[in-house]
Amino acid sequence: MKQFTRKDLEEAAALVHRHMPPTPQYAWPQLSSEVGATVWVKHENHTPAGAFKVRGGITFLDWLRRAFPETRGIVTATRGNHGQSQARAARACGLEVRIVVPHGNSVEKNAAMRAWGGEVIEFGRDFDEARTEARRLAAETGHLLVPPFHEEIVRGVASYALEFFTAVPDLDAVYVPIGCGSGICGVIAARDVLGLNTEVIGVVSAHAPAAKLSFEAGRLIETETALTFADGMAVRVPVEEAFAVYANGASRIVAVTDDEVAEAMRLIYLTTHNLAEGAGAAPLAAVLQERKTVRGKRIGIILSGANVDADLFRAVLAGETPRVA
């Protein structure tokens, strides 16, 4: 991935802001009291699609229309938020959209992707098998394959980090969930162009730890399964281009269990009355795990999305941890 300049990110932010306003960041007093640190929440749950991914869809499709004006459609794989982002932007450009999801994917995310104009196709047991089918389908149809990680997607996603660091430039650390890596790479890019010393700490599911294992080994490591209800982090195969960025730009990667994620979802709701999906609550779960380390500091967490099925969230609020077979 290229080294972004401040101009690159500011131009991306200007484009994103033509489609949506900047999202807010708040230091919620009850949440900060629970943690023992000043905790700033970047509310990417407040975007038009309920998650940060919408930003990358805007910049990617703007680039696609210029770079490949002959394109008539796109194909991509997702667990939901990336698919919503691409469907929203592509249909606005008049393109056909085919989105491959694994069997058993979120019912409500699937419905949202269809509402944005995407054709949802179920294939495989997990995201990585759906991703393989998307490649095949793109080759069959001649439509452009949209990867989960792309320079233009990261440039758009980085706009939330540019907003965050501009509003709160003196954060000691920011905790970011990792799925395919666009979020953490966007945060690293914005931090670096602004010349800040903020630590960037990645968060993965303990049940899908490929990014953490790769980070610690210094090479790509795949896992056999990614069985977590936090579907935004349910990735078995790390993205090489993203790994190249966070391997050098992140301070460390923390793994959180599904029980810890469920507890963080409850705490976010109780202290802020905001809804967080599993990946969106994972940064707080990591902060709680490292409570002794962060005490007294100024900490940022990325609430990356709110798109969780109602039945699942009801179970979480009732004190349960959803299980994935």
GROMACS .gro file of C-alpha atoms in nm:
model
  325
    1MET     CA    1   0.000   0.000   0.000
    2LYS     CA    2   0.126   0.349  -0.082
    3GLN     CA    3   0.239   0.593   0.186
    4PHE     CA    4  -0.043   0.845   0.210
    5THR     CA    5   0.017   1.218   0.238
    6ARG     CA    6  -0.196   1.455   0.440
    7LYS     CA    7  -0.340   1.584   0.113
    8ASP     CA    8  -0.443   1.229   0.017
    9LEU     CA    9  -0.639   1.188   0.339
   10GLU     CA   10  -0.788   1.536   0.341
   11GLU     CA   11  -0.914   1.490  -0.015
   12ALA     CA   12  -1.068   1.157   0.082
   13ALA     CA   13  -1.232   1.316   0.385
   14ALA     CA   14  -1.374   1.597   0.171
   15LEU     CA   15  -1.525   1.339  -0.065
   16VAL     CA   16  -1.670   1.135   0.221
   17HIS     CA   17  -1.816   1.447   0.382
   18ARG     CA   18  -2.008   1.525   0.064
   19HIS     CA   19  -2.205   1.207   0.135
   20MET     CA   20  -2.220   1.207   0.515
   21PRO     CA   21  -2.122   1.434   0.804
   22PRO     CA   22  -1.825   1.354   1.029
   23THR     CA   23  -1.918   1.115   1.308
   24PRO     CA   24  -1.892   1.236   1.669
   25GLN     CA   25  -1.645   1.138   1.939
   26TYR     CA   26  -1.743   1.159   2.302
   27ALA     CA   27  -1.574   1.094   2.635
   28TRP     CA   28  -1.860   0.930   2.825
   29PRO     CA   29  -1.816   0.986   3.203
   30GLN     CA   30  -1.970   0.659   3.320
   31LEU     CA   31  -1.762   0.457   3.078
   32SER     CA   32  -1.445   0.639   3.177
   33SER     CA   33  -1.524   0.577   3.543
   34GLU     CA   34  -1.570   0.204   3.480
   35VAL     CA   35  -1.234   0.182   3.304
   36GLY     CA   36  -1.036   0.417   3.528
   37ALA     CA   37  -0.915   0.620   3.230
   38THR     CA   38  -1.051   0.891   3.004
   39VAL     CA   39  -1.212   0.691   2.725
   40TRP     CA   40  -1.301   0.865   2.399
   41VAL     CA   41  -1.539   0.672   2.175
   42LYS     CA   42  -1.530   0.732   1.798
   43HIS     CA   43  -1.889   0.665   1.694
   44GLU     CA   44  -1.869   0.493   1.357
   45ASN     CA   45  -2.203   0.339   1.450
   46HIS     CA   46  -2.349   0.678   1.347
   47THR     CA   47  -2.279   0.651   0.972
   48PRO     CA   48  -2.555   0.610   0.710
   49ALA     CA   49  -2.494   0.234   0.703
   50GLY     CA   50  -2.424   0.194   1.074
   51ALA     CA   51  -2.053   0.115   1.034
   52PHE     CA   52  -1.720   0.266   0.929
   53LYS     CA   53  -1.704   0.070   0.605
   54VAL     CA   54  -1.940   0.313   0.430
   55ARG     CA   55  -1.648   0.555   0.395
   56GLY     CA   56  -1.437   0.313   0.190
   57GLY     CA   57  -1.726   0.241  -0.041
   58ILE     CA   58  -1.752   0.609  -0.126
   59THR     CA   59  -1.385   0.651  -0.214
   60PHE     CA   60  -1.349   0.314  -0.386
   61LEU     CA   61  -1.644   0.368  -0.621
   62ASP     CA   62  -1.529   0.724  -0.696
   63TRP     CA   63  -1.193   0.577  -0.801
   64LEU     CA   64  -1.356   0.289  -0.990
   65ARG     CA   65  -1.572   0.519  -1.202
   66ARG     CA   66  -1.260   0.709  -1.309
   67ALA     CA   67  -1.021   0.415  -1.347
   68PHE     CA   68  -1.262   0.166  -1.510
   69PRO     CA   69  -1.554   0.362  -1.658
   70GLU     CA   70  -1.655   0.059  -1.865
   71THR     CA   71  -1.737  -0.146  -1.552
   72ARG     CA   72  -2.100  -0.260  -1.542
   73GLY     CA   73  -2.100  -0.438  -1.210
   74ILE     CA   74  -1.904  -0.550  -0.905
   75VAL     CA   75  -1.869  -0.867  -0.702
   76THR     CA   76  -1.744  -0.882  -0.343
   77ALA     CA   77  -1.746  -1.102  -0.034
   78THR     CA   78  -1.842  -0.985   0.312
   79ARG     CA   79  -1.993  -1.061   0.651
   80GLY     CA   80  -2.210  -0.752   0.605
   81ASN     CA   81  -2.069  -0.405   0.660
   82HIS     CA   82  -1.829  -0.405   0.364
   83GLY     CA   83  -2.112  -0.539   0.149
   84GLN     CA   84  -2.348  -0.263   0.259
   85SER     CA   85  -2.081  -0.005   0.183
   86GLN     CA   86  -2.013  -0.134  -0.167
   87ALA     CA   87  -2.381  -0.190  -0.251
   88ARG     CA   88  -2.474   0.161  -0.138
   89ALA     CA   89  -2.202   0.327  -0.344
   90ALA     CA   90  -2.221   0.100  -0.650
   91ARG     CA   91  -2.598   0.116  -0.694
   92ALA     CA   92  -2.578   0.495  -0.671
   93CYS     CA   93  -2.350   0.469  -0.976
   94GLY     CA   94  -2.595   0.243  -1.159
   95LEU     CA   95  -2.382  -0.072  -1.128
   96GLU     CA   96  -2.498  -0.428  -1.066
   97VAL     CA   97  -2.387  -0.562  -0.730
   98ARG     CA   98  -2.338  -0.926  -0.632
   99ILE     CA   99  -2.237  -0.995  -0.273
  100VAL     CA  100  -2.124  -1.337  -0.149
  101VAL     CA  101  -2.178  -1.417   0.219
  102PRO     CA  102  -2.127  -1.746   0.406
  103HIS     CA  103  -2.421  -1.966   0.500
  104GLY     CA  104  -2.568  -1.859   0.832
  105ASN     CA  105  -2.466  -1.496   0.789
  106SER     CA  106  -2.645  -1.221   0.981
  107VAL     CA  107  -3.007  -1.211   0.867
  108GLU     CA  108  -3.033  -0.838   0.928
  109LYS     CA  109  -2.706  -0.753   0.752
  110ASN     CA  110  -2.822  -0.959   0.454
  111ALA     CA  111  -3.150  -0.766   0.452
  112ALA     CA  112  -2.964  -0.435   0.466
  113MET     CA  113  -2.743  -0.530   0.171
  114ARG     CA  114  -3.050  -0.621  -0.033
  115ALA     CA  115  -3.214  -0.291   0.065
  116TRP     CA  116  -2.909  -0.106  -0.069
  117GLY     CA  117  -2.958  -0.288  -0.400
  118GLY     CA  118  -2.722  -0.582  -0.373
  119GLU     CA  119  -2.791  -0.940  -0.480
  120VAL     CA  120  -2.688  -1.155  -0.182
  121ILE     CA  121  -2.551  -1.501  -0.260
  122GLU     CA  122  -2.482  -1.751   0.021
  123PHE     CA  123  -2.180  -1.974  -0.023
  124GLY     CA  124  -1.937  -2.159   0.205
  125ARG     CA  125  -1.888  -2.202   0.577
  126ASP     CA  126  -1.714  -1.873   0.648
  127PHE     CA  127  -1.593  -1.543   0.502
  128ASP     CA  128  -1.279  -1.690   0.349
  129GLU     CA  129  -1.475  -1.952   0.153
  130ALA     CA  130  -1.720  -1.682   0.042
  131ARG     CA  131  -1.423  -1.475  -0.073
  132THR     CA  132  -1.302  -1.762  -0.294
  133GLU     CA  133  -1.647  -1.791  -0.451
  134ALA     CA  134  -1.655  -1.416  -0.515
  135ARG     CA  135  -1.335  -1.447  -0.719
  136ARG     CA  136  -1.489  -1.725  -0.926
  137LEU     CA  137  -1.813  -1.534  -0.977
  138ALA     CA  138  -1.629  -1.219  -1.085
  139ALA     CA  139  -1.434  -1.417  -1.345
  140GLU     CA  140  -1.757  -1.580  -1.468
  141THR     CA  141  -1.957  -1.257  -1.500
  142GLY     CA  142  -1.678  -1.024  -1.606
  143HIS     CA  143  -1.768  -0.790  -1.323
  144LEU     CA  144  -1.497  -0.622  -1.120
  145LEU     CA  145  -1.392  -0.803  -0.803
  146VAL     CA  146  -1.386  -0.567  -0.505
  147PRO     CA  147  -1.134  -0.695  -0.249
  148PRO     CA  148  -1.186  -0.651   0.125
  149PHE     CA  149  -0.867  -0.444   0.135
  150HIS     CA  150  -0.766  -0.185  -0.124
  151GLU     CA  151  -0.568   0.138  -0.117
  152GLU     CA  152  -0.876   0.344  -0.204
  153ILE     CA  153  -1.086   0.172   0.061
  154VAL     CA  154  -0.821   0.246   0.324
  155ARG     CA  155  -0.794   0.607   0.212
  156GLY     CA  156  -1.168   0.652   0.269
  157VAL     CA  157  -1.171   0.464   0.598
  158ALA     CA  158  -0.882   0.679   0.721
  159SER     CA  159  -1.117   0.977   0.717
  160TYR     CA  160  -1.266   0.867   1.050
  161ALA     CA  161  -0.920   0.857   1.204
  162LEU     CA  162  -0.839   1.199   1.061
  163GLU     CA  163  -1.156   1.333   1.223
  164PHE     CA  164  -1.076   1.161   1.552
  165PHE     CA  165  -0.713   1.271   1.579
  166THR     CA  166  -0.800   1.626   1.472
  167ALA     CA  167  -1.066   1.650   1.743
  168VAL     CA  168  -0.864   1.470   2.013
  169PRO     CA  169  -0.494   1.490   1.921
  170ASP     CA  170  -0.351   1.398   2.263
  171LEU     CA  171  -0.465   1.036   2.293
  172ASP     CA  172  -0.214   0.797   2.449
  173ALA     CA  173  -0.351   0.498   2.259
  174VAL     CA  174  -0.631   0.395   2.022
  175TYR     CA  175  -0.774   0.042   2.016
  176VAL     CA  176  -0.902  -0.076   1.675
  177PRO     CA  177  -1.073  -0.404   1.577
  178ILE     CA  178  -0.912  -0.606   1.297
  179GLY     CA  179  -1.100  -0.808   1.038
  180CYS     CA  180  -0.934  -0.772   0.700
  181GLY     CA  181  -0.742  -0.467   0.822
  182SER     CA  182  -0.872  -0.152   0.652
  183GLY     CA  183  -0.969   0.007   0.984
  184ILE     CA  184  -0.638  -0.032   1.164
  185CYS     CA  185  -0.443   0.063   0.850
  186GLY     CA  186  -0.651   0.379   0.817
  187VAL     CA  187  -0.579   0.471   1.179
  188ILE     CA  188  -0.206   0.412   1.135
  189ALA     CA  189  -0.204   0.620   0.816
  190ALA     CA  190  -0.380   0.916   0.981
  191ARG     CA  191  -0.162   0.901   1.291
  192ASP     CA  192   0.154   0.900   1.082
  193VAL     CA  193   0.058   1.186   0.849
  194LEU     CA  194  -0.032   1.398   1.151
  195GLY     CA  195   0.298   1.315   1.321
  196LEU     CA  196   0.139   1.189   1.643
  197ASN     CA  197   0.291   0.950   1.897
  198THR     CA  198  -0.035   0.772   1.975
  199GLU     CA  199  -0.006   0.396   2.013
  200VAL     CA  200  -0.229   0.199   1.778
  201ILE     CA  201  -0.338  -0.131   1.928
  202GLY     CA  202  -0.517  -0.393   1.721
  203VAL     CA  203  -0.790  -0.615   1.861
  204VAL     CA  204  -0.889  -0.958   1.732
  205SER     CA  205  -1.115  -1.235   1.852
  206ALA     CA  206  -0.940  -1.506   2.050
  207HIS     CA  207  -1.147  -1.742   1.835
  208ALA     CA  208  -1.013  -1.588   1.510
  209PRO     CA  209  -0.657  -1.484   1.602
  210ALA     CA  210  -0.487  -1.498   1.260
  211ALA     CA  211  -0.380  -1.131   1.262
  212LYS     CA  212  -0.235  -1.158   1.613
  213LEU     CA  213  -0.052  -1.482   1.536
  214SER     CA  214   0.088  -1.328   1.218
  215PHE     CA  215   0.193  -1.007   1.398
  216GLU     CA  216   0.380  -1.203   1.665
  217ALA     CA  217   0.542  -1.446   1.421
  218GLY     CA  218   0.639  -1.180   1.168
  219ARG     CA  219   0.479  -1.377   0.886
  220LEU     CA  220   0.131  -1.465   0.764
  221ILE     CA  221  -0.040  -1.738   0.963
  222GLU     CA  222  -0.383  -1.877   0.881
  223THR     CA  223  -0.618  -2.048   1.124
  224GLU     CA  224  -0.846  -2.344   1.058
  225THR     CA  225  -1.157  -2.176   1.196
  226ALA     CA  226  -1.288  -1.832   1.290
  227LEU     CA  227  -1.583  -1.922   1.509
  228THR     CA  228  -1.685  -1.601   1.680
  229PHE     CA  229  -2.018  -1.422   1.697
  230ALA     CA  230  -1.821  -1.098   1.642
  231ASP     CA  231  -1.850  -1.152   1.268
  232GLY     CA  232  -1.656  -0.839   1.171
  233MET     CA  233  -1.342  -1.010   1.307
  234ALA     CA  234  -1.421  -1.363   1.181
  235VAL     CA  235  -1.132  -1.398   0.936
  236ARG     CA  236  -0.910  -1.707   0.898
  237VAL     CA  237  -0.670  -1.575   0.633
  238PRO     CA  238  -0.493  -1.243   0.696
  239VAL     CA  239  -0.470  -0.994   0.409
  240GLU     CA  240  -0.104  -0.964   0.313
  241GLU     CA  241  -0.116  -0.594   0.217
  242ALA     CA  242  -0.282  -0.503   0.546
  243PHE     CA  243  -0.039  -0.716   0.745
  244ALA     CA  244   0.251  -0.525   0.591
  245VAL     CA  245   0.107  -0.204   0.739
  246TYR     CA  246   0.001  -0.312   1.088
  247ALA     CA  247   0.307  -0.534   1.137
  248ASN     CA  248   0.512  -0.213   1.138
  249GLY     CA  249   0.259   0.044   1.259
  250ALA     CA  250   0.080  -0.123   1.549
  251SER     CA  251   0.226  -0.150   1.898
  252ARG     CA  252   0.061  -0.485   1.972
  253ILE     CA  253  -0.250  -0.690   1.907
  254VAL     CA  254  -0.482  -0.803   2.185
  255ALA     CA  255  -0.711  -1.107   2.164
  256VAL     CA  256  -1.050  -1.095   2.336
  257THR     CA  257  -1.291  -1.381   2.399
  258ASP     CA  258  -1.656  -1.385   2.302
  259ASP     CA  259  -1.746  -1.359   2.673
  260GLU     CA  260  -1.536  -1.042   2.699
  261VAL     CA  261  -1.695  -0.899   2.384
  262ALA     CA  262  -2.046  -0.967   2.513
  263GLU     CA  263  -1.963  -0.796   2.843
  264ALA     CA  264  -1.824  -0.495   2.654
  265MET     CA  265  -2.142  -0.473   2.443
  266ARG     CA  266  -2.347  -0.460   2.763
  267LEU     CA  267  -2.121  -0.198   2.918
  268ILE     CA  268  -2.135   0.028   2.612
  269TYR     CA  269  -2.512   0.011   2.614
  270LEU     CA  270  -2.542   0.072   2.988
  271THR     CA  271  -2.298   0.365   2.999
  272THR     CA  272  -2.367   0.536   2.666
  273HIS     CA  273  -2.695   0.383   2.539
  274ASN     CA  274  -2.521   0.314   2.209
  275LEU     CA  275  -2.553  -0.016   2.028
  276ALA     CA  276  -2.227  -0.193   1.939
  277GLU     CA  277  -2.195  -0.506   1.731
  278GLY     CA  278  -1.932  -0.758   1.840
  279ALA     CA  279  -1.640  -0.608   1.649
  280GLY     CA  280  -1.750  -0.261   1.757
  281ALA     CA  281  -1.732  -0.358   2.125
  282ALA     CA  282  -1.405  -0.551   2.094
  283PRO     CA  283  -1.182  -0.243   2.150
  284LEU     CA  284  -1.351  -0.179   2.485
  285ALA     CA  285  -1.312  -0.548   2.572
  286ALA     CA  286  -0.937  -0.511   2.511
  287VAL     CA  287  -0.920  -0.192   2.720
  288LEU     CA  288  -1.095  -0.371   3.008
  289GLN     CA  289  -0.851  -0.658   2.974
  290GLU     CA  290  -0.565  -0.408   3.002
  291ARG     CA  291  -0.731  -0.195   3.271
  292LYS     CA  292  -0.418  -0.178   3.488
  293THR     CA  293  -0.206  -0.062   3.195
  294VAL     CA  294  -0.441   0.215   3.079
  295ARG     CA  295  -0.533   0.357   3.420
  296GLY     CA  296  -0.515   0.735   3.421
  297LYS     CA  297  -0.445   0.760   3.046
  298ARG     CA  298  -0.640   0.910   2.756
  299ILE     CA  299  -0.764   0.620   2.548
  300GLY     CA  300  -0.954   0.608   2.220
  301ILE     CA  301  -1.174   0.319   2.111
  302ILE     CA  302  -1.327   0.272   1.767
  303LEU     CA  303  -1.693   0.171   1.791
  304SER     CA  304  -1.674   0.041   1.438
  305GLY     CA  305  -2.037  -0.057   1.387
  306ALA     CA  306  -2.380  -0.122   1.536
  307ASN     CA  307  -2.516  -0.382   1.294
  308VAL     CA  308  -2.607  -0.671   1.520
  309ASP     CA  309  -2.919  -0.887   1.481
  310ALA     CA  310  -3.192  -0.807   1.735
  311ASP     CA  311  -3.220  -1.164   1.864
  312LEU     CA  312  -2.848  -1.180   1.926
  313PHE     CA  313  -2.840  -0.845   2.104
  314ARG     CA  314  -3.136  -0.943   2.321
  315ALA     CA  315  -2.940  -1.250   2.431
  316VAL     CA  316  -2.635  -1.037   2.510
  317LEU     CA  317  -2.839  -0.790   2.717
  318ALA     CA  318  -2.985  -1.087   2.905
  319GLY     CA  319  -2.632  -1.179   3.015
  320GLU     CA  320  -2.564  -1.451   2.759
  321THR     CA  321  -2.276  -1.500   2.518
  322PRO     CA  322  -2.394  -1.617   2.174
  323ARG     CA  323  -2.222  -1.935   2.063
  324VAL     CA  324  -2.113  -2.018   1.708
  325ALA     CA  325  -2.087  -2.381   1.600
   0.00000   0.00000   0.00000
